[in-house]
Structures are given as C-alpha cells and as structure tokens.
Coordinates of C-alpha atoms (C1' of nucleotides) in Angstrom, one line a residue:
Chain A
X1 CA -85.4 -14.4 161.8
X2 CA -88.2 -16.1 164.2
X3 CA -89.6 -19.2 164.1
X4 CA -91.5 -19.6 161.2
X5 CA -94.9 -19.7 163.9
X6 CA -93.7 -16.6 165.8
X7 CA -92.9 -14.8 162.0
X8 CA -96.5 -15.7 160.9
X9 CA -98.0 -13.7 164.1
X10 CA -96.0 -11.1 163.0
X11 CA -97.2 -11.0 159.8
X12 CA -100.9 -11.1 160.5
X13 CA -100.1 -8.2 163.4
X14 CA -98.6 -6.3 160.3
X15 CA -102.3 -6.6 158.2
X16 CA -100.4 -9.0 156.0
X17 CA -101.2 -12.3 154.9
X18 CA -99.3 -15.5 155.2
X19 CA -99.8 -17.6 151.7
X20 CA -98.2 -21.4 150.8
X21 CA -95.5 -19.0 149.1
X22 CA -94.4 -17.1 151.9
X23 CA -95.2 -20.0 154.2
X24 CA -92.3 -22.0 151.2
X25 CA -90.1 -19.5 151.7
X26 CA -89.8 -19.0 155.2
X27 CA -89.3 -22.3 155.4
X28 CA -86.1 -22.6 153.4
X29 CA -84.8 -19.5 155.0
X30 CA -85.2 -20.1 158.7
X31 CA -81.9 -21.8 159.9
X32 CA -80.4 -21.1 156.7
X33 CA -76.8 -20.3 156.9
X34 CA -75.9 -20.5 153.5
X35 CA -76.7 -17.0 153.1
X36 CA -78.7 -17.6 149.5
X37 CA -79.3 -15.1 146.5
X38 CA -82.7 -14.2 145.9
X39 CA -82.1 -16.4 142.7
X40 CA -81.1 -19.7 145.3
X41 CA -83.9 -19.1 147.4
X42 CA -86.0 -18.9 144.0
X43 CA -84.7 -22.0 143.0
X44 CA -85.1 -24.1 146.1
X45 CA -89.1 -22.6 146.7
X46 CA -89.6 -23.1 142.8
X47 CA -88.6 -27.1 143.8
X48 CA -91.2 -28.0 145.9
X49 CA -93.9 -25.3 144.4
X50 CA -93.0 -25.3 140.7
X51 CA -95.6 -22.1 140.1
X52 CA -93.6 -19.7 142.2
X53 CA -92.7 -16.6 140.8
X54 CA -89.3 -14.2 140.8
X55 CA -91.7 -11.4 141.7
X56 CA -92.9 -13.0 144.9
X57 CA -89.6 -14.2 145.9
X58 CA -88.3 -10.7 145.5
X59 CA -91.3 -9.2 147.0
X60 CA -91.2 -11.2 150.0
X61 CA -87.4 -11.0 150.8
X62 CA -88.1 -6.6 150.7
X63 CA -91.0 -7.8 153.3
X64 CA -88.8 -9.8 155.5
X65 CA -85.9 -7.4 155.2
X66 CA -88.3 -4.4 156.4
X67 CA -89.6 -6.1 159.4
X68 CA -86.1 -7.0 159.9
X69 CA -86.6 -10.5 159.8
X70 CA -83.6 -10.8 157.4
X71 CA -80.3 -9.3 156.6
X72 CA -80.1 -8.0 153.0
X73 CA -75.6 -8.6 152.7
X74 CA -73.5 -6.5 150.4
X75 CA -70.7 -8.2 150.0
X76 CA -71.0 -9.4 146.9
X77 CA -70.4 -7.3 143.9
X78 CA -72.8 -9.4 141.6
X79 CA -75.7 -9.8 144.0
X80 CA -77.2 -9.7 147.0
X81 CA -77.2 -12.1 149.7
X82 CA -79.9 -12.9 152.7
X83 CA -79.2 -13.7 155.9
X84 CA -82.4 -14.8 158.2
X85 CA -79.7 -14.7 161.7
X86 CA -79.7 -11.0 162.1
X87 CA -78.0 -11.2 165.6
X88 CA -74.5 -9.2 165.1
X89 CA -71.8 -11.0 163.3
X90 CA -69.5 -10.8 160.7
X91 CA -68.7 -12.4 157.1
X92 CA -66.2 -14.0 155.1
X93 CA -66.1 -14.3 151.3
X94 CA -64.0 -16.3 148.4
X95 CA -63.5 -13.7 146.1
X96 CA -63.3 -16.8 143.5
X97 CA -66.8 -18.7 144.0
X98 CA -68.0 -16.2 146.2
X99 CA -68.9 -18.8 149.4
X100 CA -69.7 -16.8 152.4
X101 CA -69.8 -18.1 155.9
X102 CA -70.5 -16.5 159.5
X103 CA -67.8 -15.1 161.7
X104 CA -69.3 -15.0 165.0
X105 CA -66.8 -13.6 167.0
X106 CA -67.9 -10.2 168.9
X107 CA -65.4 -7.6 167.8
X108 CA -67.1 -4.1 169.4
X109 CA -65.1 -4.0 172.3
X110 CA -62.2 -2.8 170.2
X111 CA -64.1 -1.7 166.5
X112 CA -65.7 1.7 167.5
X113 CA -66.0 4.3 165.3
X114 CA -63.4 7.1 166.3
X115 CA -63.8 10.1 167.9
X116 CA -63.2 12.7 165.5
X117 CA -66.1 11.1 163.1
X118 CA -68.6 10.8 166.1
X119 CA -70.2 14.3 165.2
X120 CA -70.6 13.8 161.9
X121 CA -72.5 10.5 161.5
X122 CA -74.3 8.7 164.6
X123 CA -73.4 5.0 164.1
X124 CA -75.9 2.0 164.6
X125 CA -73.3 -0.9 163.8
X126 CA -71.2 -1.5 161.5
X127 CA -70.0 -4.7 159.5
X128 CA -66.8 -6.9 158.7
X129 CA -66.2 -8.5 156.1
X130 CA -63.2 -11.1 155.6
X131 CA -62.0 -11.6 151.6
X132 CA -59.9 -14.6 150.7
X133 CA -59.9 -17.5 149.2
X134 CA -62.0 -20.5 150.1
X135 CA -60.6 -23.6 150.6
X136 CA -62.1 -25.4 148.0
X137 CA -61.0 -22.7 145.4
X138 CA -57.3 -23.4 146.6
Chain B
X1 CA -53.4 5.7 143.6
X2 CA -50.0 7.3 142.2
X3 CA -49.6 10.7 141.0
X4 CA -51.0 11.4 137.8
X5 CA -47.2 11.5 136.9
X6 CA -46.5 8.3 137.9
X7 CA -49.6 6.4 136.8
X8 CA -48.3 7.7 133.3
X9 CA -45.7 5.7 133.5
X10 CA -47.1 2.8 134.9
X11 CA -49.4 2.9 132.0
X12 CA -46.9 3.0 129.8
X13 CA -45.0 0.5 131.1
X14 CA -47.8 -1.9 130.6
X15 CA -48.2 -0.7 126.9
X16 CA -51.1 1.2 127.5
X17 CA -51.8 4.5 126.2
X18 CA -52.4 8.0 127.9
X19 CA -54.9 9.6 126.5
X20 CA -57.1 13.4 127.3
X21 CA -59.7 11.3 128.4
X22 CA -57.5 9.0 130.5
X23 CA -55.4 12.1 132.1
X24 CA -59.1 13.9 132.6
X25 CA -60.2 10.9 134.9
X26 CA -56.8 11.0 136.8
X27 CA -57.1 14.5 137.7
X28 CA -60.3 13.7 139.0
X29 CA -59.3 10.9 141.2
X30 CA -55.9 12.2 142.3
X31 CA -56.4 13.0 145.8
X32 CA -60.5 12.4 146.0
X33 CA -61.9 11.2 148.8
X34 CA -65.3 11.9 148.2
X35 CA -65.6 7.7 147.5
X36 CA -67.2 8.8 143.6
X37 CA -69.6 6.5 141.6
X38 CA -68.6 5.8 138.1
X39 CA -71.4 8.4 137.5
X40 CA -70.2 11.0 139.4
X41 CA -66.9 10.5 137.4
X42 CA -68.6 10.6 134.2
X43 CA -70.1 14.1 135.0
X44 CA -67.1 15.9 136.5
X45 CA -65.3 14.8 133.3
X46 CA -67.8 15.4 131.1
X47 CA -67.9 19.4 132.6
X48 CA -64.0 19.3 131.1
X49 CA -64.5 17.5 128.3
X50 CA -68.2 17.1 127.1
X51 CA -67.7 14.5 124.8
X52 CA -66.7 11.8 126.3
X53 CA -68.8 8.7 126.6
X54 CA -69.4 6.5 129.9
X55 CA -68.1 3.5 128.1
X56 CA -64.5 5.6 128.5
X57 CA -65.3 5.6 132.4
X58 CA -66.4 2.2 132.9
X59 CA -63.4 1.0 131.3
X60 CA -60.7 3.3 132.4
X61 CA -62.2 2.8 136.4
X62 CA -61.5 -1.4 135.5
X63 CA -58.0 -0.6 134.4
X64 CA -57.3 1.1 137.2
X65 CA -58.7 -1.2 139.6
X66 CA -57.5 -3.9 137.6
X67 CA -53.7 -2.1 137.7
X68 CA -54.3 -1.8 141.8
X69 CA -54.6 1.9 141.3
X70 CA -58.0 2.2 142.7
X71 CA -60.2 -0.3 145.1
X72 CA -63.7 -0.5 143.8
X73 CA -66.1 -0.3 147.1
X74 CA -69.2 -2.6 147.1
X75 CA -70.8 -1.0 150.3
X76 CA -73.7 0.9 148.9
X77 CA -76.1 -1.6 147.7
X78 CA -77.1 0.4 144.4
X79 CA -73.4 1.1 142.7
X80 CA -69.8 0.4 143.4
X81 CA -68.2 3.4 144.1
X82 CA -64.4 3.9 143.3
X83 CA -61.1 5.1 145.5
X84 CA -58.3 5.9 144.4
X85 CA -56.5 5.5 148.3
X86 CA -55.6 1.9 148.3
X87 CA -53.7 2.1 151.8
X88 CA -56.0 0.0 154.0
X89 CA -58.9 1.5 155.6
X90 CA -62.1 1.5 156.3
X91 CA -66.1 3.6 155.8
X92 CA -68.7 4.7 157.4
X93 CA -71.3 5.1 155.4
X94 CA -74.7 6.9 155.3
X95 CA -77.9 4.8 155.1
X96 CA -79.7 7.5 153.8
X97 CA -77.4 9.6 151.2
X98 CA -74.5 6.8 150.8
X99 CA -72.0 9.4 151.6
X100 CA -69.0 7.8 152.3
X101 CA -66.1 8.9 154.5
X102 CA -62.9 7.1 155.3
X103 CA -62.0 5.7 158.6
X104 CA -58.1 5.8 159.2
X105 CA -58.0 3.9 162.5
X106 CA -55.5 0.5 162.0
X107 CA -57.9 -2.5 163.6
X108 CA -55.5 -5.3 162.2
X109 CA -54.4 -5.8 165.7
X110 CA -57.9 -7.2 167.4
X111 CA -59.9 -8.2 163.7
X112 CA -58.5 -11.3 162.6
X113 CA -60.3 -14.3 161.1
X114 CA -61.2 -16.9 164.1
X115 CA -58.3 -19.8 164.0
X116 CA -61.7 -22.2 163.3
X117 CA -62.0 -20.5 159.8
X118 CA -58.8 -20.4 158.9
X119 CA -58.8 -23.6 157.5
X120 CA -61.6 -22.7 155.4
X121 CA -60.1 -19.3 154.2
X122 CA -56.8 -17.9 153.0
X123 CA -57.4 -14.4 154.3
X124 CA -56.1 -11.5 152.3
X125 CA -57.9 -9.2 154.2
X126 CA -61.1 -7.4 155.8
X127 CA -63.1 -4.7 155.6
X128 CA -65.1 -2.9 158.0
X129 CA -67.8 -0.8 156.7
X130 CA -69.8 1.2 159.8
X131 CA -73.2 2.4 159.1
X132 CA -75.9 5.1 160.2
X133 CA -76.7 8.6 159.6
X134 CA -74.9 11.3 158.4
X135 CA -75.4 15.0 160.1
X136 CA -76.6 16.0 156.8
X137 CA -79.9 13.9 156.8
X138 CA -79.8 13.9 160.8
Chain C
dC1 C1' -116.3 -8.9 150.7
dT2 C1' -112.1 -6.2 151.1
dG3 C1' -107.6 -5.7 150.3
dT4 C1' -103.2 -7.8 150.2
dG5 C1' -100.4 -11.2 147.5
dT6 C1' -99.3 -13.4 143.1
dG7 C1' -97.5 -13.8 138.6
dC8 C1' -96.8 -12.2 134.1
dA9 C1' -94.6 -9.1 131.2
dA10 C1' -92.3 -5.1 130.7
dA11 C1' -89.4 -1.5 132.5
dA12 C1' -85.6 0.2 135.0
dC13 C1' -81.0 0.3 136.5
dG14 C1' -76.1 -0.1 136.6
dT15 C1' -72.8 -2.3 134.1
dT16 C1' -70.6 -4.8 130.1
dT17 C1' -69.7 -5.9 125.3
dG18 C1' -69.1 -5.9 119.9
dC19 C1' -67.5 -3.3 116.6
dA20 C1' -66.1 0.4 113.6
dT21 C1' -63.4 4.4 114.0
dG22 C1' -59.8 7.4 116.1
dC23 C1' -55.5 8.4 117.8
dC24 C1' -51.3 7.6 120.8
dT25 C1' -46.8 5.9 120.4
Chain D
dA1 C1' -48.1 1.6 110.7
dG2 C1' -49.7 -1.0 114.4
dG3 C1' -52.4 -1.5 118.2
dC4 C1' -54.7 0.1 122.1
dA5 C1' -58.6 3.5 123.3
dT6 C1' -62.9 5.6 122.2
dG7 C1' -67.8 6.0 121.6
dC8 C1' -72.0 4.4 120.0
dA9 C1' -75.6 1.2 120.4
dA10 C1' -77.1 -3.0 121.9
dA11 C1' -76.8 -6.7 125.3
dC12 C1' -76.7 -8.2 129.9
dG13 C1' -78.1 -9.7 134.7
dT14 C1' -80.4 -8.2 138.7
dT15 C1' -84.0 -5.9 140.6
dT16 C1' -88.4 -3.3 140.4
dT17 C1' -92.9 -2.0 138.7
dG18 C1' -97.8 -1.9 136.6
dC19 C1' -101.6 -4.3 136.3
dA20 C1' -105.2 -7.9 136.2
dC21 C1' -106.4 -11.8 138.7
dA22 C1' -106.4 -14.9 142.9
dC23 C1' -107.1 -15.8 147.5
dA24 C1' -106.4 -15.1 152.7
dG25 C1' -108.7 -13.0 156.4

DNA sequence: CTGTGTGCAAAACGTTTGCATGCCT
DNA sequence: AGGCATGCAAACGTTTTGCACACAG
C-alpha cells in the first residue's frame, strides 16, 4: 500500500472520495503487518470513530484490494486476511490461533511453474504458505 | 486417499459404518483430480442416488479429512474444495473459473521456512498455490 | 449541486448443528 | 439391540446488497 498521502491522490484520480472513514482506515492499515480480518480492522477504526460501520469497512477493503492497494490472503479457512505490503512474499500460519507473519525470502529462482502446465494456464505469481504451529501455541 | 477397498476398512476399524451413501462419495473421489467442491460432490452423487442430502456430504468430506483421507484446499476464496491425493503437492489455480490442477514438481529442497522464523514456528509444512489464467478463459 | 460514500437492515452464501429417524454391524 | 449415519430444518459467521440519507468535491 502507499503512503496514506500518495493513496489519497489516487483516490481522487479514481473519482472517489477520501472521507474521516477511509482516511481511519488507511491509517490503521498502512505499516500494518499483523495482516488483520476485516472484523480487526473493524474493531480498531470502530475505536477511535465509534459510528463506523461493517459495511464501510468491507466496502473499503473491496476498494483498496481493486486498486491493488492491499492483498486480500486466503489462508485462512475461517476468514480473510489483508495485507497493505503487496510487494512479493510469502506467509506462515498456526493452524491453532491462526497468527500469520511474513516470509520475505524470494523463492522464484527455483518455484516456477513447470513446463508441461505452461500452455495450459499463463501464470502471474503464485503464493507460499508455511502451516505449523506458533510458538506461543506450543 | 485409499482404495475404496481399503477406506472400508479403515472405517471400520475406527467403528464407523459403510454406508450407500458413504461408498457413493468414495467412488466419486477415488482417483479425482478435478480438486471438487463439496457441491460438486453433492451433485455427482445425487445423479446416483437422488436422495441424498448435503448434510451427508458435509459430514462424510470432515470424516475423511478428519481420517487424513482427503486434504481440504482453502485456495479459492469462495469454498474449500476437497482432494482426495494427500501425497504432497501443489495448484495452480484459475483467477477466473477456480479450476484447479495439481502441480507434481517436489520444491522441498529450496522452500524452507527462513532459520529467523523458525523459532516462531514448528513447520509441518507449505503449500504453494500459483495463480493466473486458464486456456479456457484465456 | 452532483454523485460517491455511509450506515442500517436484510439477504445471501457456504457451512455447521440439533434432533428425530433410519439402518449398518 | 445398540450406536453411528442420515436428512431435514434451523442456526451460524462472514460477506454482500438495496436503499435512503449524508457529505466530499
């Protein structure tokens, strides 16, 4: 995700409007690494302006994921997860309390997709995701 | 998974009990790599044997993942899909139609949790799920 | 002033559960 | 006969939608 001053450009060059909501929720999102549910992001916006609504939270994470501000993660079989670093990198989960944290090591020198799949679908990443048990959990 | 043969027994053995429905989901899954949603289970079966309800495939697609017989995917973001190849492997998956196909190659050598993390996490594995577009929708 | 965003309530969706009945062993 | 499985309906949690009102541009 940008700066929340570069995102807000962005915004207005889209026709869209930047309101104390969005403005509430880029905030808790930009260096976030905690990789929240739309529900924790709800929760922390809902804080600081009490009147917030599920809707606009919702609403506004399908806006920031279609601009591709923010990384909608499945990795979670209960919910989704956002992620506002959408430079490449990978995941790891507790299957337990289902923590996730970034696994920034660059594997595309050796992941590739092979050969014999090539013609049948044309790739534009892909994704890793580590499952375990969190340290905590242990 | 095991041959339907085997999964009898394995049922048995952990006083469970075969029944038409049961064998009728089996058949369906032995040897199916089209990566099926629970609904797509529901209607194959249901062609065999019309009256059976989708609470019967919910529950017999836990048991089996539950028994290890079956790895429940969470890689298309609107419903788990089921396969019954537990060997370890990997997907690519289609953005567009969520077809699924399986990806053979062995990347255990070069994808390994960074030594940083792996005080964090007890690792008991990783997936890789690759995305784009299918020929189909190409 | 125009149109996008908000918030409420209700709907939608996949999935799970309670319970009476059925049937495998 | 006993107990696990089935099937119905209802509940569930997350996400989406319709619509009237609010407010940013």
């Amino acid at each position: 995700m940008e700066t929340v001053e570069k995102l807000t450009k962005t915004l207005r060059n889209h026709g869209m409007k930047i309101t104390p909501q969005r403005l509430m929720i880029f905030k808790i999102l930009e260096n976030n690494t905690s990789h929240p549910s739309a529900e924790q992001v709800f929760k922390r916006v809902k804080k600081i302006y009490p009147t917030v609504s599920f809707t606009t939270i919702y609403k506004t994470l399908e806006t920031l994921r279609d601009l591709g501000e923010v990384q909608e993660l499945i990795i979670d079989e209960d919910r989704k997860h956002y992620d506002p670093n959408t430079d490449t990198h990978h995941h790891v989960i507790c299957s337990n309390c289902k923590k996730i944290l970034d696994v920034f090591e660059d594997f595309s020198q050796h992941v590739k997709l092979p050969d014999t799949l090539k013609k049948d679908y044309t790739v534009s990443g892909f994704q890793i995701s580590f499952h375990g048990i969190c340290k905590d959990c242990n």
